[in-house]
Amino acid sequence: MKSDVQPRSDCVFSNVLDLLGDKWTLLVVRDLMFFGKHEYKEFLASPESIATNILSDRLKKLVIAEIAAEKTHPENKSRKYYYLTEKGKALLPMLIEMARWGAIYLPDLERMQGVYAKLKSDPGKVRAAVLRSLRSWERDHI
Amino acid sequence: MKSDVQPRSDCVFSNVLDLLGDKWTLLVVRDLMFFGKHEYKEFLASPESIATNILSDRLKKLVIAEIAAEKTHPENKSRKYYYLTEKGKALLPMLIEMARWGAIYLPDLERMQGVYAKLKSDPGKVRAAVLRSLRSWERDHI
DNA sequence: TTGACCACTTGCATTTTGCAAGTAAGATTA
DNA sequence: TAATCTTACTTGCAAAATGCAAGTGGTCAA
């Protein structure tokens, strides 16, 4: 299903950026992918302090784009789980390359040194571990 | 040299997106990387029809971030060449993974079929060819 | 000297972002 | 059962970003 945004052209980069090309969307994907965050308040608690209307808007767009999916919390109807679809998990290689670029050109990010070291030694392993963790959570929750 | 944008956090994704996370910046990088475009009017002619003030702004930011560089045209002082720095060329793996994601999830983009086929058969070759082309242009012009 | 070209800048309207307060549904507690 | 709390938002409005269309200044060629 298509986003209702009119594509600017039929270039793959343009189309991807129509979906993901803002400062917040990929941070939500990051939280889903790497930080085991699945609920609205967890995303709100990320260090960048996203605004509530922006978070709501981005989650909605990710669901519409089928990059993420949502389900009502099994025990508490006030809460929702968000999680990545296969389409969303498939963004991992791009995010890994983004992080590898950052390892070289943004080396001083204190919080990233552990991740940078792992990416340097075995990016394949990082990828496998992330996917394993995502699937494990889904087995338990979906 | 740092951008004058205050980072939102010390996460690599957040920092990269502070530089690149809008709809236009990576399209300019795309034109530099893949389409042999080096001048302002060439970027203006891309199918997405970027606004002149936005293009100017994004080129300036790419130069400040040292992702691109500029030089006055050797024969005509009214014109400028823009080209990717090593830092800019190093975005290629991320762009390749973005395109590979698009090959799976945005398969119907008519303009992309040739690129999709090449990425499928030999992404390493694509990468090498792009870098070769960039360096060749630089030997002739910088 | 004039007109064309190129790379922008500018003023203003529109859109997006983000703040802060508020709302509704559901859960918990007294 | 009612009051309070929690959660996920929505809303109104201000600020910032985007983008349109016109304009500007420097350079070049005729």
Short mmCIF file of C-alpha atoms (C1' of nucleotides) in Angstrom, two decimals:
data_model
loop_
_atom_site.label_atom_id
_atom_site.label_comp_id
_atom_site.label_asym_id
_atom_site.label_seq_id
_atom_site.Cartn_x
_atom_site.Cartn_y
_atom_site.Cartn_z
CA MET A 1 0.00 0.00 0.00
CA LYS A 2 1.26 3.36 -1.00
CA SER A 3 1.79 6.34 1.15
CA ASP A 4 -0.53 9.16 0.21
CA VAL A 5 2.45 11.41 -0.42
CA GLN A 6 2.79 12.13 -4.15
CA PRO A 7 6.22 10.86 -5.25
CA ARG A 8 8.54 13.55 -6.50
CA SER A 9 10.00 11.28 -9.16
CA ASP A 10 10.44 7.59 -9.92
CA CYS A 11 13.96 7.45 -8.55
CA VAL A 12 14.51 4.96 -5.74
CA PHE A 13 16.36 7.49 -3.57
CA SER A 14 13.64 10.06 -3.97
CA ASN A 15 10.97 7.52 -3.07
CA VAL A 16 12.84 6.23 -0.05
CA LEU A 17 13.41 9.78 1.15
CA ASP A 18 9.72 10.58 0.71
CA LEU A 19 9.16 7.85 3.33
CA LEU A 20 12.18 8.25 5.57
CA GLY A 21 13.76 11.60 4.79
CA ASP A 22 13.19 13.65 7.87
CA LYS A 23 14.98 13.92 11.16
CA TRP A 24 12.70 11.70 13.18
CA THR A 25 11.39 8.72 11.23
CA LEU A 26 14.64 6.78 11.19
CA LEU A 27 15.16 7.51 14.87
CA VAL A 28 11.93 5.71 15.59
CA VAL A 29 13.13 2.86 13.38
CA ARG A 30 16.43 2.91 15.30
CA ASP A 31 14.60 2.53 18.60
CA LEU A 32 12.59 -0.37 17.24
CA MET A 33 15.62 -2.02 15.65
CA PHE A 34 18.37 -1.59 18.19
CA PHE A 35 16.92 -0.61 21.53
CA GLY A 36 14.09 -3.02 22.07
CA LYS A 37 11.62 -0.17 22.32
CA HIS A 38 8.06 -1.07 21.42
CA GLU A 39 5.78 1.39 23.15
CA TYR A 40 4.92 5.04 22.73
CA LYS A 41 6.32 6.12 26.11
CA GLU A 42 9.56 4.29 25.39
CA PHE A 43 10.06 6.26 22.18
CA LEU A 44 9.19 9.45 24.07
CA ALA A 45 11.96 8.68 26.54
CA SER A 46 14.70 8.62 23.90
CA PRO A 47 17.41 11.24 24.40
CA GLU A 48 16.32 13.42 21.49
CA SER A 49 12.98 14.37 23.15
CA ILE A 50 10.68 14.02 20.20
CA ALA A 51 7.42 15.98 20.44
CA THR A 52 4.31 13.91 21.11
CA ASN A 53 2.47 15.02 17.98
CA ILE A 54 5.53 14.29 15.86
CA LEU A 55 5.98 10.82 17.39
CA SER A 56 2.33 9.99 16.85
CA ASP A 57 2.54 11.20 13.28
CA ARG A 58 5.69 9.22 12.50
CA LEU A 59 4.42 5.99 14.04
CA LYS A 60 1.26 6.32 12.01
CA LYS A 61 3.24 6.86 8.81
CA LEU A 62 5.51 3.90 9.53
CA VAL A 63 2.47 1.69 10.00
CA ILE A 64 0.81 2.97 6.83
CA ALA A 65 4.06 2.34 4.93
CA GLU A 66 4.11 -1.20 6.40
CA ILE A 67 7.57 -0.65 7.81
CA ALA A 68 6.18 -1.11 11.31
CA ALA A 69 3.06 -2.77 12.67
CA GLU A 70 1.10 -2.26 15.83
CA LYS A 71 -0.92 -4.43 18.14
CA THR A 72 -2.88 -3.78 21.26
CA HIS A 73 -1.08 -4.81 24.44
CA PRO A 74 -2.40 -8.28 25.43
CA GLU A 75 -3.09 -7.25 29.01
CA ASN A 76 -3.76 -3.56 28.82
CA LYS A 77 -5.91 -2.00 26.15
CA SER A 78 -4.49 1.47 26.89
CA ARG A 79 -1.15 0.38 25.56
CA LYS A 80 0.09 -0.58 22.13
CA TYR A 81 3.07 -2.56 20.91
CA TYR A 82 4.89 -1.37 17.81
CA TYR A 83 7.32 -3.65 16.01
CA LEU A 84 9.13 -3.84 12.71
CA THR A 85 7.75 -5.76 9.77
CA GLU A 86 10.04 -7.66 7.38
CA LYS A 87 10.06 -4.49 5.28
CA GLY A 88 11.23 -2.58 8.32
CA LYS A 89 13.83 -5.14 9.38
CA ALA A 90 15.21 -4.94 5.83
CA LEU A 91 16.36 -1.41 6.57
CA LEU A 92 19.04 -2.85 8.83
CA PRO A 93 21.83 -3.03 6.18
CA MET A 94 21.30 0.64 5.37
CA LEU A 95 21.40 1.56 9.05
CA ILE A 96 24.54 -0.50 9.54
CA GLU A 97 26.22 1.33 6.65
CA MET A 98 25.07 4.63 8.12
CA ALA A 99 26.66 3.69 11.42
CA ARG A 100 29.84 2.54 9.70
CA TRP A 101 30.07 5.89 7.96
CA GLY A 102 29.59 7.54 11.33
CA ALA A 103 32.34 5.39 12.85
CA ILE A 104 34.79 7.04 10.48
CA TYR A 105 33.43 10.55 10.24
CA LEU A 106 31.75 11.02 13.62
CA PRO A 107 34.24 9.06 15.72
CA ASP A 108 33.94 11.01 18.95
CA LEU A 109 30.44 10.00 19.93
CA GLU A 110 31.08 8.60 23.38
CA ARG A 111 27.93 6.56 23.48
CA MET A 112 28.81 4.79 20.24
CA GLN A 113 32.28 3.38 20.97
CA GLY A 114 31.07 -0.10 21.82
CA VAL A 115 28.89 -0.30 18.73
CA TYR A 116 31.68 1.13 16.57
CA ALA A 117 34.08 -1.56 17.82
CA LYS A 118 31.61 -4.33 17.04
CA LEU A 119 30.85 -2.94 13.60
CA LYS A 120 34.53 -2.79 12.87
CA SER A 121 35.24 -6.34 13.93
CA ASP A 122 32.19 -8.12 12.57
CA PRO A 123 29.29 -6.26 10.98
CA GLY A 124 27.71 -9.57 9.92
CA LYS A 125 27.56 -10.64 13.53
CA VAL A 126 25.96 -7.35 14.54
CA ARG A 127 23.31 -7.82 11.91
CA ALA A 128 22.59 -11.40 12.95
CA ALA A 129 22.36 -10.43 16.60
CA VAL A 130 19.94 -7.61 15.93
CA LEU A 131 17.65 -9.82 13.84
CA ARG A 132 17.80 -12.59 16.42
CA SER A 133 16.77 -10.16 19.13
CA LEU A 134 13.86 -8.80 17.08
CA ARG A 135 12.53 -12.27 16.31
CA SER A 136 12.92 -13.37 19.90
CA TRP A 137 10.80 -10.45 21.09
CA GLU A 138 8.16 -11.25 18.47
CA ARG A 139 7.96 -14.89 19.51
CA ASP A 140 7.22 -13.71 23.02
CA HIS A 141 4.83 -10.92 22.16
CA ILE A 142 3.13 -11.29 18.78
CA MET B 1 34.46 21.00 11.33
CA LYS B 2 31.10 20.81 12.93
CA SER B 3 27.83 21.98 11.60
CA ASP B 4 26.34 24.75 13.66
CA VAL B 5 23.25 22.64 14.28
CA GLN B 6 23.13 21.58 17.92
CA PRO B 7 23.15 17.77 18.03
CA ARG B 8 20.05 16.24 19.52
CA SER B 9 22.00 13.45 21.17
CA ASP B 10 25.31 11.63 20.84
CA CYS B 11 23.84 8.77 18.88
CA VAL B 12 25.37 8.16 15.46
CA PHE B 13 21.99 7.91 13.73
CA SER B 14 20.78 11.12 15.28
CA ASN B 15 23.95 12.91 14.24
CA VAL B 16 23.88 11.60 10.69
CA LEU B 17 20.23 12.58 10.38
CA ASP B 18 21.01 16.05 11.67
CA LEU B 19 23.23 16.34 8.57
CA LEU B 20 21.31 14.33 6.02
CA GLY B 21 17.81 13.80 7.35
CA ASP B 22 15.64 15.84 5.08
CA LYS B 23 14.10 15.19 1.71
CA TRP B 24 16.63 17.02 -0.39
CA THR B 25 20.19 16.67 0.90
CA LEU B 26 20.70 13.08 -0.15
CA LEU B 27 19.16 13.81 -3.54
CA VAL B 28 21.93 16.32 -4.13
CA VAL B 29 24.43 13.69 -2.98
CA ARG B 30 22.76 11.23 -5.38
CA ASP B 31 23.22 13.61 -8.29
CA LEU B 32 26.87 14.11 -7.41
CA MET B 33 27.46 10.38 -6.85
CA PHE B 34 25.55 8.70 -9.64
CA PHE B 35 24.63 11.21 -12.31
CA GLY B 36 27.82 13.11 -12.96
CA LYS B 37 26.16 16.36 -12.00
CA HIS B 38 28.52 19.04 -10.79
CA GLU B 39 26.89 22.38 -11.36
CA TYR B 40 24.01 24.28 -9.85
CA LYS B 41 21.86 24.28 -12.98
CA GLU B 42 22.37 20.52 -13.37
CA PHE B 43 20.97 19.92 -9.90
CA LEU B 44 18.10 22.27 -10.69
CA ALA B 45 17.28 20.15 -13.72
CA SER B 46 16.73 16.95 -11.72
CA PRO B 47 13.23 15.54 -12.00
CA GLU B 48 12.19 16.49 -8.47
CA SER B 49 12.32 20.26 -9.20
CA ILE B 50 14.09 21.48 -6.10
CA ALA B 51 13.57 25.15 -5.23
CA THR B 52 16.53 27.44 -5.88
CA ASN B 53 16.81 28.64 -2.29
CA ILE B 54 16.65 25.09 -0.98
CA LEU B 55 19.31 23.91 -3.43
CA SER B 56 21.58 26.77 -2.51
CA ASP B 57 21.05 26.06 1.17
CA ARG B 58 21.74 22.35 0.86
CA LEU B 59 24.88 22.80 -1.25
CA LYS B 60 26.19 25.23 1.33
CA LYS B 61 25.49 22.80 4.15
CA LEU B 62 27.16 19.92 2.28
CA VAL B 63 30.25 22.05 1.78
CA ILE B 64 30.30 23.15 5.41
CA ALA B 65 29.95 19.50 6.49
CA GLU B 66 32.84 18.66 4.15
CA ILE B 67 30.76 16.09 2.36
CA ALA B 68 31.12 18.09 -0.85
CA ALA B 69 33.58 20.71 -2.04
CA GLU B 70 33.30 23.47 -4.54
CA LYS B 71 35.64 25.17 -6.95
CA THR B 72 35.27 27.98 -9.39
CA HIS B 73 34.93 26.85 -12.98
CA PRO B 74 38.36 27.15 -14.64
CA GLU B 75 37.03 29.05 -17.63
CA ASN B 76 34.03 30.89 -16.32
CA LYS B 77 33.93 32.63 -12.99
CA SER B 78 30.13 32.69 -13.00
CA ARG B 79 30.07 28.97 -12.65
CA LYS B 80 31.07 26.58 -9.89
CA TYR B 81 31.91 22.93 -9.79
CA TYR B 82 30.69 20.87 -6.86
CA TYR B 83 32.12 17.42 -6.18
CA LEU B 84 32.15 14.85 -3.40
CA THR B 85 34.95 14.71 -0.88
CA GLU B 86 36.20 11.37 0.47
CA LYS B 87 33.71 11.87 3.29
CA GLY B 88 30.99 12.25 0.70
CA LYS B 89 32.11 9.30 -1.43
CA ALA B 90 32.03 7.21 1.75
CA LEU B 91 28.24 7.55 1.78
CA LEU B 92 28.11 5.23 -1.22
CA PRO B 93 27.65 1.96 0.74
CA MET B 94 24.69 3.46 2.58
CA LEU B 95 23.17 4.65 -0.69
CA ILE B 96 23.73 1.23 -2.26
CA GLU B 97 21.91 -0.43 0.66
CA MET B 98 19.13 2.12 0.36
CA ALA B 99 18.77 1.22 -3.32
CA ARG B 100 18.88 -2.49 -2.57
CA TRP B 101 16.08 -2.00 -0.07
CA GLY B 102 14.17 -0.12 -2.74
CA ALA B 103 14.77 -2.95 -5.23
CA ILE B 104 12.76 -5.23 -2.97
CA TYR B 105 10.15 -2.87 -1.58
CA LEU B 106 9.77 -0.32 -4.37
CA PRO B 107 10.22 -2.68 -7.32
CA ASP B 108 8.00 -0.92 -9.83
CA LEU B 109 10.08 2.16 -10.39
CA GLU B 110 10.50 2.02 -14.15
CA ARG B 111 13.55 4.21 -14.21
CA MET B 112 15.38 1.96 -11.75
CA GLN B 113 15.19 -1.43 -13.44
CA GLY B 114 18.67 -1.31 -14.94
CA VAL B 115 20.22 -0.22 -11.67
CA TYR B 116 18.22 -2.83 -9.76
CA ALA B 117 19.52 -5.57 -12.06
CA LYS B 118 23.13 -4.48 -11.62
CA LEU B 119 22.76 -4.23 -7.84
CA LYS B 120 21.31 -7.70 -7.80
CA SER B 121 24.08 -9.26 -9.83
CA ASP B 122 27.11 -7.46 -8.47
CA PRO B 123 26.85 -4.62 -5.97
CA GLY B 124 30.63 -4.59 -5.55
CA LYS B 125 31.02 -3.87 -9.24
CA VAL B 126 28.47 -1.05 -9.06
CA ARG B 127 30.40 0.50 -6.22
CA ALA B 128 33.73 0.21 -7.99
CA ALA B 129 32.31 1.70 -11.18
CA VAL B 130 30.81 4.67 -9.37
CA LEU B 131 34.04 5.45 -7.55
CA ARG B 132 36.04 5.05 -10.77
CA SER B 133 33.77 7.52 -12.50
CA LEU B 134 34.03 10.05 -9.70
CA ARG B 135 37.81 9.89 -9.64
CA SER B 136 38.04 10.12 -13.41
CA TRP B 137 36.01 13.34 -13.40
CA GLU B 138 38.20 14.75 -10.67
CA ARG B 139 41.39 13.99 -12.58
CA ASP B 140 39.98 15.96 -15.46
CA HIS B 141 38.54 18.87 -13.51
CA ILE B 142 40.12 19.40 -10.12
"C1'" DT C 1 27.61 48.71 -24.10
"C1'" DT C 2 23.98 45.50 -24.00
"C1'" DG C 3 21.76 41.26 -23.37
"C1'" DA C 4 22.10 36.63 -21.79
"C1'" DC C 5 23.53 33.39 -18.45
"C1'" DC C 6 24.51 31.69 -13.89
"C1'" DA C 7 24.15 31.42 -9.10
"C1'" DC C 8 22.05 32.76 -6.10
"C1'" DT C 9 18.96 36.20 -2.57
"C1'" DT C 10 14.74 38.13 -1.09
"C1'" DG C 11 9.97 38.82 0.50
"C1'" DC C 12 6.17 36.59 1.52
"C1'" DA C 13 2.79 32.68 1.68
"C1'" DT C 14 2.36 27.99 2.93
"C1'" DT C 15 3.59 23.98 5.37
"C1'" DT C 16 5.84 21.61 8.98
"C1'" DT C 17 7.51 21.37 13.47
"C1'" DG C 18 7.16 21.69 18.24
"C1'" DC C 19 5.34 23.61 22.82
"C1'" DA C 20 2.16 23.19 26.27
"C1'" DA C 21 -2.17 22.17 27.55
"C1'" DG C 22 -5.94 19.27 27.12
"C1'" DT C 23 -8.76 14.92 26.09
"C1'" DA C 24 -10.52 10.20 26.09
"C1'" DA C 25 -10.11 5.50 27.18
"C1'" DG C 26 -8.61 2.21 30.25
"C1'" DA C 27 -6.59 0.71 34.66
"C1'" DT C 28 -5.90 1.09 39.51
"C1'" DT C 29 -6.91 2.38 44.07
"C1'" DA C 30 -9.55 3.67 47.98
"C1'" DT D 1 -18.47 2.80 42.69
"C1'" DA D 2 -16.04 6.91 42.26
"C1'" DA D 3 -11.80 9.18 42.11
"C1'" DT D 4 -7.29 9.25 40.49
"C1'" DC D 5 -3.66 7.83 37.59
"C1'" DT D 6 -1.67 6.19 33.24
"C1'" DT D 7 -1.29 5.98 28.39
"C1'" DA D 8 -1.70 7.55 23.89
"C1'" DC D 9 -2.65 10.70 21.80
"C1'" DT D 10 -5.08 15.67 19.84
"C1'" DT D 11 -5.37 20.53 19.68
"C1'" DG D 12 -4.35 25.49 19.19
"C1'" DC D 13 -0.97 28.37 18.35
"C1'" DA D 14 3.89 30.13 17.75
"C1'" DA D 15 8.17 29.36 15.52
"C1'" DA D 16 10.82 27.47 11.95
"C1'" DA D 17 11.35 25.53 7.51
"C1'" DT D 18 9.97 25.23 2.85
"C1'" DG D 19 8.97 26.90 -1.56
"C1'" DC D 20 7.16 30.37 -5.11
"C1'" DA D 21 8.17 33.98 -7.98
"C1'" DA D 22 10.61 37.87 -8.72
"C1'" DG D 23 14.77 40.16 -8.40
"C1'" DT D 24 19.99 40.93 -8.05
"C1'" DG D 25 24.90 40.99 -9.02
"C1'" DG D 26 28.73 39.11 -11.37
"C1'" DT D 27 30.48 37.29 -15.55
"C1'" DC D 28 30.67 36.47 -20.42
"C1'" DA D 29 29.96 37.12 -25.34
"C1'" DA D 30 28.51 39.72 -29.18
#
